[in-house]
Coordinates of C-alpha atoms in Angstrom, one line a residue:
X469 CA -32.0 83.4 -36.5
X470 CA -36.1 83.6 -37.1
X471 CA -37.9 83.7 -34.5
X472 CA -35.2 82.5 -31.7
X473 CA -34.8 79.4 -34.3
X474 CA -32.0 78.8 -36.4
X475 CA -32.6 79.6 -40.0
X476 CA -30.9 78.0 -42.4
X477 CA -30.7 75.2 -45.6
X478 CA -29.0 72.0 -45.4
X479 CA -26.6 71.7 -49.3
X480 CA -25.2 68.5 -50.6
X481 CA -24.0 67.8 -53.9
X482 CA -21.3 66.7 -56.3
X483 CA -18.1 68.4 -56.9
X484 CA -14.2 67.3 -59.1
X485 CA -11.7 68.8 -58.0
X486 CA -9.1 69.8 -60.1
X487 CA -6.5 70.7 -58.8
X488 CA -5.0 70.2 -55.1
X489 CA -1.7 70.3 -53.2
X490 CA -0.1 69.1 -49.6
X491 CA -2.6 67.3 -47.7
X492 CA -5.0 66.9 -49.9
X493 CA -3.3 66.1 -53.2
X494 CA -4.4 62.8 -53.3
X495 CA -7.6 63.9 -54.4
X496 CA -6.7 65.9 -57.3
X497 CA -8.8 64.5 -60.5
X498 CA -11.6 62.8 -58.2
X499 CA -15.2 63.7 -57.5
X500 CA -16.0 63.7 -54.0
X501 CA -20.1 64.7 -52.3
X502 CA -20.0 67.1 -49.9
X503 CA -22.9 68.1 -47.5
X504 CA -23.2 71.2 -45.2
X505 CA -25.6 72.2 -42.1
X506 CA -25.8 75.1 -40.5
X507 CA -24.9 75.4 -36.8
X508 CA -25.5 78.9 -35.6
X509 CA -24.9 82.5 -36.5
X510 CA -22.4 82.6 -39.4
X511 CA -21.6 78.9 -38.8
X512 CA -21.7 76.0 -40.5
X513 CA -20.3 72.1 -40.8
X514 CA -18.9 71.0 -44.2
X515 CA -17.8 67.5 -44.8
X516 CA -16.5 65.8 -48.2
X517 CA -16.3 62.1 -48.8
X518 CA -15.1 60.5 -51.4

């Protein structure tokens, strides 16, 4: 927090992922984007897309 604001960056980029298991094994080998916002004090939002 600055100045009763939240203080933070919005990140998005590119990532493969190489390896993955269970749920999320169908994305094993693939590039998804991913984007992430802050939301308060040691919080965030993360989301991946394919």
């Amino acid at each position: 927090m600055k100045d009763g604001k939240l203080a933070g960056t919005n990140v998005s980029g590119k990532a493969i992922v190489k390896f993955a298991s269970g749920a999320l094994s169908q994305l094993s080998g693939k590039a998804v984007t991913f984007a992430s916002k802050p939301l308060g004090y040691n919080r965030f939002d993360l989301q991946f897309s394919d």
